[in-house]
Short mmCIF file of C-alpha atoms and ligand atoms in Angstrom, two decimals:
data_model
loop_
_atom_site.label_atom_id
_atom_site.label_comp_id
_atom_site.label_asym_id
_atom_site.label_seq_id
_atom_site.Cartn_x
_atom_site.Cartn_y
_atom_site.Cartn_z
CA MET D 1 4.20 31.44 3.24
CA LYS D 2 4.81 33.95 0.47
CA LEU D 3 2.45 33.29 -2.43
CA THR D 4 4.19 33.24 -5.80
CA SER D 5 2.04 33.41 -8.95
CA ARG D 6 2.70 29.71 -9.40
CA SER D 7 1.44 28.77 -5.96
CA VAL D 8 -1.59 31.05 -6.39
CA SER D 9 -2.64 29.40 -9.64
CA ARG D 10 -2.07 26.01 -8.04
CA ALA D 11 -4.23 27.04 -5.09
CA VAL D 12 -6.97 28.17 -7.49
CA LEU D 13 -6.74 24.90 -9.37
CA VAL D 14 -6.93 22.88 -6.16
CA SER D 15 -9.93 24.84 -4.87
CA THR D 16 -11.68 24.38 -8.24
CA MET D 17 -11.04 20.65 -7.99
CA VAL D 18 -12.37 20.57 -4.43
CA THR D 19 -15.53 22.37 -5.56
CA ALA D 20 -15.97 20.01 -8.49
CA THR D 21 -15.45 16.99 -6.25
CA ALA D 22 -17.93 18.33 -3.70
CA ALA D 23 -20.50 18.90 -6.45
CA ALA D 24 -19.96 15.37 -7.76
CA SER D 25 -20.35 13.81 -4.34
CA VAL D 26 -23.57 15.78 -3.76
CA LEU D 27 -24.89 14.33 -7.01
CA VAL D 28 -23.94 10.81 -5.97
CA ALA D 29 -25.36 11.19 -2.47
CA SER D 30 -28.69 12.66 -3.56
CA PRO D 31 -31.48 10.09 -3.13
CA ALA D 32 -33.28 11.72 -6.07
CA SER D 33 -30.50 10.46 -8.35
CA ALA D 34 -30.43 6.89 -6.95
CA ALA D 35 -29.94 4.52 -9.87
CA THR D 36 -32.58 1.90 -10.58
CA THR D 37 -30.49 -0.96 -11.97
CA LEU D 38 -27.62 -2.96 -10.50
CA GLY D 39 -25.17 -1.85 -13.17
CA ALA D 40 -25.99 1.84 -12.95
CA SER D 41 -25.98 1.84 -9.16
CA ALA D 42 -22.59 0.09 -9.02
CA ALA D 43 -21.25 2.51 -11.63
CA GLN D 44 -21.90 5.44 -9.27
CA SER D 45 -18.85 4.33 -7.31
CA GLY D 46 -16.83 3.22 -10.35
CA ARG D 47 -17.71 -0.45 -9.89
CA TYR D 48 -19.38 -2.94 -12.20
CA PHE D 49 -22.20 -5.40 -11.53
CA GLY D 50 -22.08 -8.53 -13.65
CA THR D 51 -23.67 -11.90 -14.21
CA ALA D 52 -22.74 -15.26 -15.65
CA VAL D 53 -24.42 -15.83 -19.01
CA ALA D 54 -25.15 -19.09 -20.86
CA ALA D 55 -25.07 -18.90 -24.67
CA GLY D 56 -28.01 -21.29 -24.88
CA LYS D 57 -30.26 -18.78 -23.09
CA LEU D 58 -29.66 -15.82 -25.38
CA GLY D 59 -32.91 -16.70 -27.19
CA ASP D 60 -34.97 -16.42 -23.96
CA SER D 61 -36.51 -12.95 -23.99
CA THR D 62 -37.17 -12.73 -20.24
CA TYR D 63 -33.55 -13.67 -19.59
CA VAL D 64 -32.14 -11.27 -22.18
CA ASN D 65 -34.33 -8.37 -21.02
CA ILE D 66 -33.01 -8.68 -17.47
CA LEU D 67 -29.45 -9.14 -18.70
CA ASN D 68 -29.60 -6.06 -20.92
CA ARG D 69 -31.30 -3.91 -18.28
CA GLU D 70 -29.44 -4.79 -15.09
CA PHE D 71 -25.86 -5.85 -15.73
CA ASP D 72 -22.80 -4.13 -17.19
CA MET D 73 -20.30 -7.01 -17.00
CA VAL D 74 -20.68 -10.52 -18.40
CA THR D 75 -18.91 -13.83 -17.67
CA ALA D 76 -19.44 -16.85 -19.92
CA GLU D 77 -20.75 -19.54 -17.55
CA ASN D 78 -19.04 -22.41 -19.44
CA GLU D 79 -18.26 -21.27 -22.98
CA MET D 80 -14.70 -19.97 -22.46
CA LYS D 81 -13.49 -22.97 -20.46
CA MET D 82 -10.75 -25.20 -21.84
CA ASP D 83 -13.07 -27.99 -23.03
CA ALA D 84 -15.25 -25.50 -24.91
CA THR D 85 -12.48 -23.50 -26.58
CA GLU D 86 -10.02 -26.31 -27.46
CA PRO D 87 -12.07 -29.48 -27.98
CA ASN D 88 -9.24 -31.10 -29.96
CA PRO D 89 -5.51 -30.41 -29.53
CA GLY D 90 -4.59 -27.22 -31.36
CA GLN D 91 -8.12 -26.87 -32.76
CA PHE D 92 -9.93 -23.91 -31.27
CA SER D 93 -13.67 -23.32 -31.18
CA TYR D 94 -15.09 -19.95 -30.22
CA GLY D 95 -18.68 -20.03 -31.53
CA ASN D 96 -20.58 -20.03 -28.23
CA ALA D 97 -18.04 -17.81 -26.48
CA ASP D 98 -18.30 -15.30 -29.31
CA ARG D 99 -22.09 -15.32 -29.07
CA ILE D 100 -21.77 -14.13 -25.47
CA VAL D 101 -18.90 -11.70 -26.08
CA ASN D 102 -20.66 -10.13 -29.07
CA HIS D 103 -23.96 -9.81 -27.24
CA ALA D 104 -22.21 -8.14 -24.30
CA ARG D 105 -20.17 -5.76 -26.43
CA ASN D 106 -23.11 -4.83 -28.67
CA GLN D 107 -24.95 -3.85 -25.48
CA GLY D 108 -22.00 -1.79 -24.24
CA LYS D 109 -21.12 -4.31 -21.54
CA ARG D 110 -17.65 -5.54 -20.60
CA VAL D 111 -16.50 -9.15 -20.34
CA ARG D 112 -14.68 -11.15 -17.66
CA GLY D 113 -12.82 -14.06 -19.22
CA HIS D 114 -13.32 -17.39 -17.40
CA ALA D 115 -11.06 -19.40 -17.29
CA LEU D 116 -7.75 -20.05 -19.05
CA ALA D 117 -6.36 -22.87 -16.88
CA TRP D 118 -8.27 -25.13 -14.48
CA HIS D 119 -8.14 -28.75 -13.35
CA GLN D 120 -11.87 -29.11 -14.19
CA GLN D 121 -13.69 -28.92 -17.51
CA GLN D 122 -10.53 -29.85 -19.39
CA PRO D 123 -11.03 -31.45 -22.80
CA GLY D 124 -10.62 -35.24 -22.70
CA TRP D 125 -7.33 -35.15 -24.59
CA MET D 126 -5.80 -32.89 -21.94
CA GLN D 127 -7.03 -34.90 -18.96
CA ASN D 128 -4.78 -37.75 -20.02
CA MET D 129 -1.65 -35.64 -20.46
CA SER D 130 1.19 -35.05 -18.01
CA GLY D 131 4.65 -33.58 -17.60
CA SER D 132 6.22 -31.20 -20.09
CA ALA D 133 3.73 -32.09 -22.85
CA LEU D 134 0.84 -30.98 -20.59
CA ARG D 135 2.72 -27.86 -19.49
CA GLN D 136 3.28 -26.96 -23.14
CA ALA D 137 -0.35 -27.67 -24.06
CA MET D 138 -1.59 -25.53 -21.17
CA LEU D 139 0.69 -22.61 -22.10
CA ASN D 140 -0.33 -22.87 -25.74
CA HIS D 141 -3.99 -22.82 -24.69
CA VAL D 142 -3.49 -19.73 -22.54
CA THR D 143 -1.61 -17.97 -25.34
CA GLN D 144 -4.07 -18.84 -28.10
CA VAL D 145 -7.26 -17.98 -26.23
CA ALA D 146 -5.93 -14.77 -24.66
CA THR D 147 -4.58 -13.69 -28.05
CA TYR D 148 -7.89 -14.41 -29.79
CA TYR D 149 -9.75 -12.22 -27.28
CA ARG D 150 -7.00 -9.60 -26.90
CA GLY D 151 -8.50 -6.16 -26.32
CA LYS D 152 -11.98 -7.48 -25.50
CA ILE D 153 -11.50 -8.74 -21.95
CA HIS D 154 -11.64 -6.59 -18.83
CA SER D 155 -10.22 -9.30 -16.53
CA TRP D 156 -9.16 -12.89 -17.12
CA ASP D 157 -9.40 -15.66 -14.58
CA VAL D 158 -6.00 -16.98 -15.64
CA VAL D 159 -5.96 -19.81 -13.12
CA ASN D 160 -9.03 -21.16 -11.33
CA GLU D 161 -9.24 -23.19 -8.09
CA ALA D 162 -5.62 -24.28 -7.70
CA PHE D 163 -5.62 -24.49 -3.89
CA ALA D 164 -6.69 -27.43 -1.74
CA ASP D 165 -9.64 -27.37 0.64
CA GLY D 166 -9.01 -28.18 4.28
CA ASN D 167 -6.22 -27.18 6.59
CA SER D 168 -3.09 -27.56 4.49
CA GLY D 169 -3.12 -24.13 2.90
CA GLY D 170 -1.32 -25.75 -0.02
CA ARG D 171 -1.93 -26.47 -3.64
CA ARG D 172 -4.58 -28.88 -4.88
CA ASP D 173 -3.25 -32.04 -6.50
CA SER D 174 -4.03 -32.06 -10.23
CA ASN D 175 -2.44 -32.94 -13.53
CA LEU D 176 -1.47 -29.27 -13.91
CA GLN D 177 0.02 -29.08 -10.41
CA ARG D 178 2.09 -32.19 -11.12
CA THR D 179 3.80 -30.37 -14.02
CA GLY D 180 5.60 -28.31 -11.34
CA ASN D 181 4.73 -25.70 -8.72
CA ASP D 182 5.58 -22.88 -11.13
CA TRP D 183 2.67 -23.72 -13.46
CA ILE D 184 0.55 -20.86 -12.12
CA GLU D 185 3.15 -18.16 -12.64
CA ALA D 186 3.96 -19.59 -16.08
CA ALA D 187 0.27 -19.26 -17.01
CA PHE D 188 0.17 -15.64 -15.80
CA ARG D 189 3.29 -14.74 -17.80
CA ALA D 190 1.84 -16.30 -20.95
CA ALA D 191 -1.47 -14.43 -20.45
CA ARG D 192 0.30 -11.10 -19.94
CA ALA D 193 2.32 -11.58 -23.13
CA ALA D 194 -0.82 -12.46 -25.10
CA ASP D 195 -3.10 -9.65 -23.83
CA PRO D 196 -1.19 -6.92 -22.00
CA GLY D 197 -4.39 -4.86 -21.55
CA ALA D 198 -6.42 -7.39 -19.58
CA LYS D 199 -6.28 -7.55 -15.80
CA LEU D 200 -5.03 -10.98 -14.79
CA CYS D 201 -6.78 -12.65 -11.85
CA TYR D 202 -6.37 -15.72 -9.67
CA ASN D 203 -9.88 -17.05 -8.87
CA ASP D 204 -10.96 -19.50 -6.15
CA TYR D 205 -13.73 -20.51 -3.71
CA ASN D 206 -13.73 -20.97 0.08
CA THR D 207 -11.24 -18.13 0.30
CA ASP D 208 -13.69 -15.71 1.93
CA ASN D 209 -12.96 -16.35 5.61
CA TRP D 210 -9.68 -14.69 6.59
CA SER D 211 -8.88 -17.33 9.21
CA HIS D 212 -9.15 -20.30 6.84
CA ALA D 213 -5.92 -22.01 5.76
CA LYS D 214 -6.96 -21.92 2.11
CA THR D 215 -7.41 -18.14 2.24
CA GLN D 216 -3.98 -17.80 3.84
CA GLY D 217 -2.40 -20.04 1.23
CA VAL D 218 -3.74 -17.96 -1.66
CA TYR D 219 -2.70 -14.78 0.17
CA ARG D 220 0.87 -16.02 0.49
CA MET D 221 0.99 -16.92 -3.20
CA VAL D 222 -0.21 -13.47 -4.25
CA GLN D 223 2.24 -11.84 -1.85
CA ASP D 224 5.05 -13.94 -3.34
CA PHE D 225 3.96 -13.13 -6.93
CA LYS D 226 3.90 -9.39 -6.17
CA SER D 227 7.34 -9.55 -4.53
CA ARG D 228 8.88 -11.37 -7.50
CA GLY D 229 7.14 -9.38 -10.24
CA VAL D 230 4.92 -12.19 -11.50
CA PRO D 231 2.17 -10.34 -13.44
CA ILE D 232 -0.99 -10.59 -11.30
CA ASP D 233 -3.53 -7.76 -11.06
CA CYS D 234 -6.52 -9.15 -9.23
CA VAL D 235 -7.93 -11.89 -7.04
CA GLY D 236 -11.41 -13.26 -7.68
CA PHE D 237 -13.55 -14.54 -4.79
CA GLN D 238 -16.16 -16.91 -6.17
CA ALA D 239 -18.41 -16.46 -3.13
CA HIS D 240 -20.69 -19.50 -3.41
CA PHE D 241 -22.37 -19.39 0.00
CA ASN D 242 -24.73 -21.74 1.81
CA SER D 243 -25.41 -22.77 5.41
CA GLY D 244 -22.24 -24.89 5.53
CA ASN D 245 -20.20 -22.04 4.10
CA PRO D 246 -21.86 -18.81 5.26
CA VAL D 247 -20.77 -15.26 4.48
CA PRO D 248 -18.02 -14.74 7.08
CA ASN D 249 -18.10 -11.84 9.54
CA ASN D 250 -14.53 -11.01 8.56
CA TYR D 251 -15.22 -10.76 4.81
CA HIS D 252 -14.24 -7.10 4.70
CA THR D 253 -10.93 -7.96 6.40
CA THR D 254 -10.20 -10.63 3.80
CA LEU D 255 -10.91 -8.34 0.85
CA GLN D 256 -8.95 -5.46 2.40
CA ASN D 257 -5.91 -7.61 3.24
CA PHE D 258 -5.69 -8.89 -0.33
CA ALA D 259 -6.17 -5.36 -1.72
CA ASN D 260 -3.33 -4.21 0.53
CA LEU D 261 -1.01 -6.52 -1.43
CA GLY D 262 -1.55 -4.19 -4.42
CA VAL D 263 -4.16 -6.16 -6.37
CA ASP D 264 -7.79 -5.46 -7.21
CA VAL D 265 -10.33 -7.80 -5.67
CA GLN D 266 -13.54 -8.88 -7.36
CA ILE D 267 -16.47 -11.00 -6.25
CA THR D 268 -16.78 -13.25 -9.26
CA GLU D 269 -19.49 -15.93 -8.88
CA LEU D 270 -21.75 -14.76 -6.07
CA ASP D 271 -24.74 -16.88 -5.10
CA ILE D 272 -26.21 -17.45 -1.64
CA ALA D 273 -28.58 -20.32 -0.81
CA GLY D 274 -31.76 -19.27 0.96
CA SER D 275 -34.76 -17.00 0.64
CA GLY D 276 -36.46 -13.95 2.06
CA SER D 277 -34.90 -11.52 4.49
CA SER D 278 -32.15 -13.84 5.68
CA GLN D 279 -30.88 -14.26 2.12
CA ALA D 280 -31.32 -10.53 1.50
CA ASP D 281 -29.25 -9.69 4.59
CA GLN D 282 -26.41 -11.92 3.45
CA PHE D 283 -26.38 -10.34 -0.01
CA LYS D 284 -26.36 -6.97 1.73
CA GLY D 285 -23.35 -7.98 3.81
CA VAL D 286 -21.35 -9.08 0.77
CA THR D 287 -22.21 -5.87 -1.09
CA GLN D 288 -21.23 -3.77 1.94
CA ALA D 289 -17.91 -5.59 2.28
CA CYS D 290 -17.04 -4.86 -1.34
CA LEU D 291 -18.12 -1.21 -1.14
CA ALA D 292 -15.93 -0.75 1.93
CA VAL D 293 -12.77 -1.71 0.01
CA SER D 294 -11.77 0.81 -2.62
CA ARG D 295 -9.98 -1.85 -4.69
CA CYS D 296 -13.04 -4.11 -4.72
CA ASN D 297 -14.08 -3.00 -8.17
CA GLY D 298 -16.97 -5.27 -9.04
CA ILE D 299 -19.46 -7.97 -8.14
CA THR D 300 -20.71 -10.72 -10.46
CA VAL D 301 -23.61 -13.03 -9.59
CA TRP D 302 -23.51 -16.56 -11.00
CA GLY D 303 -26.65 -16.40 -13.10
CA ILE D 304 -29.80 -14.32 -13.49
CA ARG D 305 -32.93 -16.20 -12.28
CA ASP D 306 -32.93 -18.91 -9.62
CA SER D 307 -33.87 -21.35 -12.36
CA ASP D 308 -30.71 -20.42 -14.30
CA SER D 309 -28.44 -21.35 -11.38
CA TRP D 310 -26.04 -24.30 -11.38
CA ARG D 311 -27.62 -25.06 -8.00
CA ALA D 312 -31.19 -24.04 -8.76
CA SER D 313 -32.69 -25.86 -5.75
CA ASP D 314 -30.81 -23.42 -3.46
CA THR D 315 -32.68 -20.47 -5.08
CA PRO D 316 -29.43 -18.51 -4.66
CA LEU D 317 -29.86 -15.59 -7.09
CA LEU D 318 -31.47 -12.13 -7.27
CA PHE D 319 -34.43 -12.91 -9.57
CA ASP D 320 -37.04 -15.65 -9.12
CA ARG D 321 -37.82 -18.21 -11.80
CA ASN D 322 -40.31 -15.82 -13.40
CA GLY D 323 -37.76 -13.02 -13.59
CA ASN D 324 -39.22 -11.03 -10.70
CA LYS D 325 -36.91 -9.12 -8.37
CA LYS D 326 -36.42 -10.85 -5.01
CA ALA D 327 -35.87 -9.25 -1.60
CA ALA D 328 -32.17 -9.99 -2.17
CA TYR D 329 -32.25 -7.83 -5.31
CA ASN D 330 -33.78 -4.90 -3.42
CA SER D 331 -31.24 -5.11 -0.63
CA VAL D 332 -28.28 -5.19 -3.05
CA LEU D 333 -29.68 -2.24 -5.01
CA ALA D 334 -30.32 -0.23 -1.84
CA GLN D 335 -26.81 -0.96 -0.60
CA LEU D 336 -25.22 0.10 -3.90
CA ASN D 337 -27.22 3.37 -3.72
CA SER D 338 -26.45 4.06 -0.07
C1 XIL H 401 -20.22 -24.22 -13.17
C2 XIL H 401 -21.34 -23.91 -14.13
O1 XIL H 401 -22.20 -22.98 -13.53
C3 XIL H 401 -22.09 -25.18 -14.49
O2 XIL H 401 -23.03 -24.92 -15.53
C4 XIL H 401 -21.12 -26.27 -14.93
O3 XIL H 401 -21.82 -27.47 -15.11
C5 XIL H 401 -20.02 -26.48 -13.92
O4 XIL H 401 -19.37 -25.23 -13.68
N1 XIL H 401 -16.64 -22.56 -9.95
C6 XIL H 401 -16.37 -22.02 -11.20
C7 XIL H 401 -17.42 -22.06 -12.25
O5 XIL H 401 -15.31 -21.43 -11.39
O6 XIL H 401 -16.87 -22.18 -13.54
C8 XIL H 401 -18.40 -23.16 -11.99
O7 XIL H 401 -19.45 -23.06 -12.98
C9 XIL H 401 -18.95 -23.09 -10.60
C10 XIL H 401 -17.84 -23.26 -9.59
#
């Protein structure tokens, strides 16, 4: 090939980029530069590492020290749910949610919004509604809350847990589902209009094993949304594991197949019942599965210390009740640095 001046300068540019990339990957690979916190080690590959936070614990110094040191993404454990943010129809309440969002942002951390529409933790007034009045109330809720937090949210769980457990692969029955099968896409469209900068996620549990009907059902919905231009950017995998629902061997396949639909995937509520090396190995497996999928852009654990967990007796988190790092912590950190 004859080299024109244009192709020469392009070749120089490309070789400069290759050199820069090689230098960057040497930096990342060097054990001497291994990061010492979950957030910093995840950031080496462009990912985040988050935790659920409860507003009521922001006065606990052990809790806040670990939060500030280790995590770079925050999810409100309950404070952004429908019952918390709209306790009375049309009357919005953001005090506790703002406490969490402000703490996170003041510390330079990002926020996952959780959750705009869900069959659980609805305010009492909504639980008794149905039909077009409920549809309208749900859409108004999505619009108001996403507008209030516009520009402050990295990703929103727009709809949470809308699929049924078991073998049907279909939707869960709920008051929201009974307003019509299009309630999920209507919620996503309202969220996009209210905050065009946030990534919009569908979030669910028991969707980790690729061969499960529920996983397949969610996959088909996302595939359908992408084919019809319904605005969806990500799928959240809650990842609440225990002996009855272990980390599946095909987890990487699940995450990769969803990513191949053109969405990001995120592990959004990770906790794994157990202790010691067996628990550490399972946390390692989940971390590995995410790292192996380029569109798996972050992991969030559902609390800080075991004693903060919604299922504390399972001791499912990375820090013990005294705030000490567990074997599971060390294995996640090592994996993120590998
Ligand atoms: C849980 C909280 O951790 C508890 O404090 C609360 O009592 C119930 O909800 N799936 C979700 C989360 O999407 O919002 C749930 O959080 C756990 C299961």
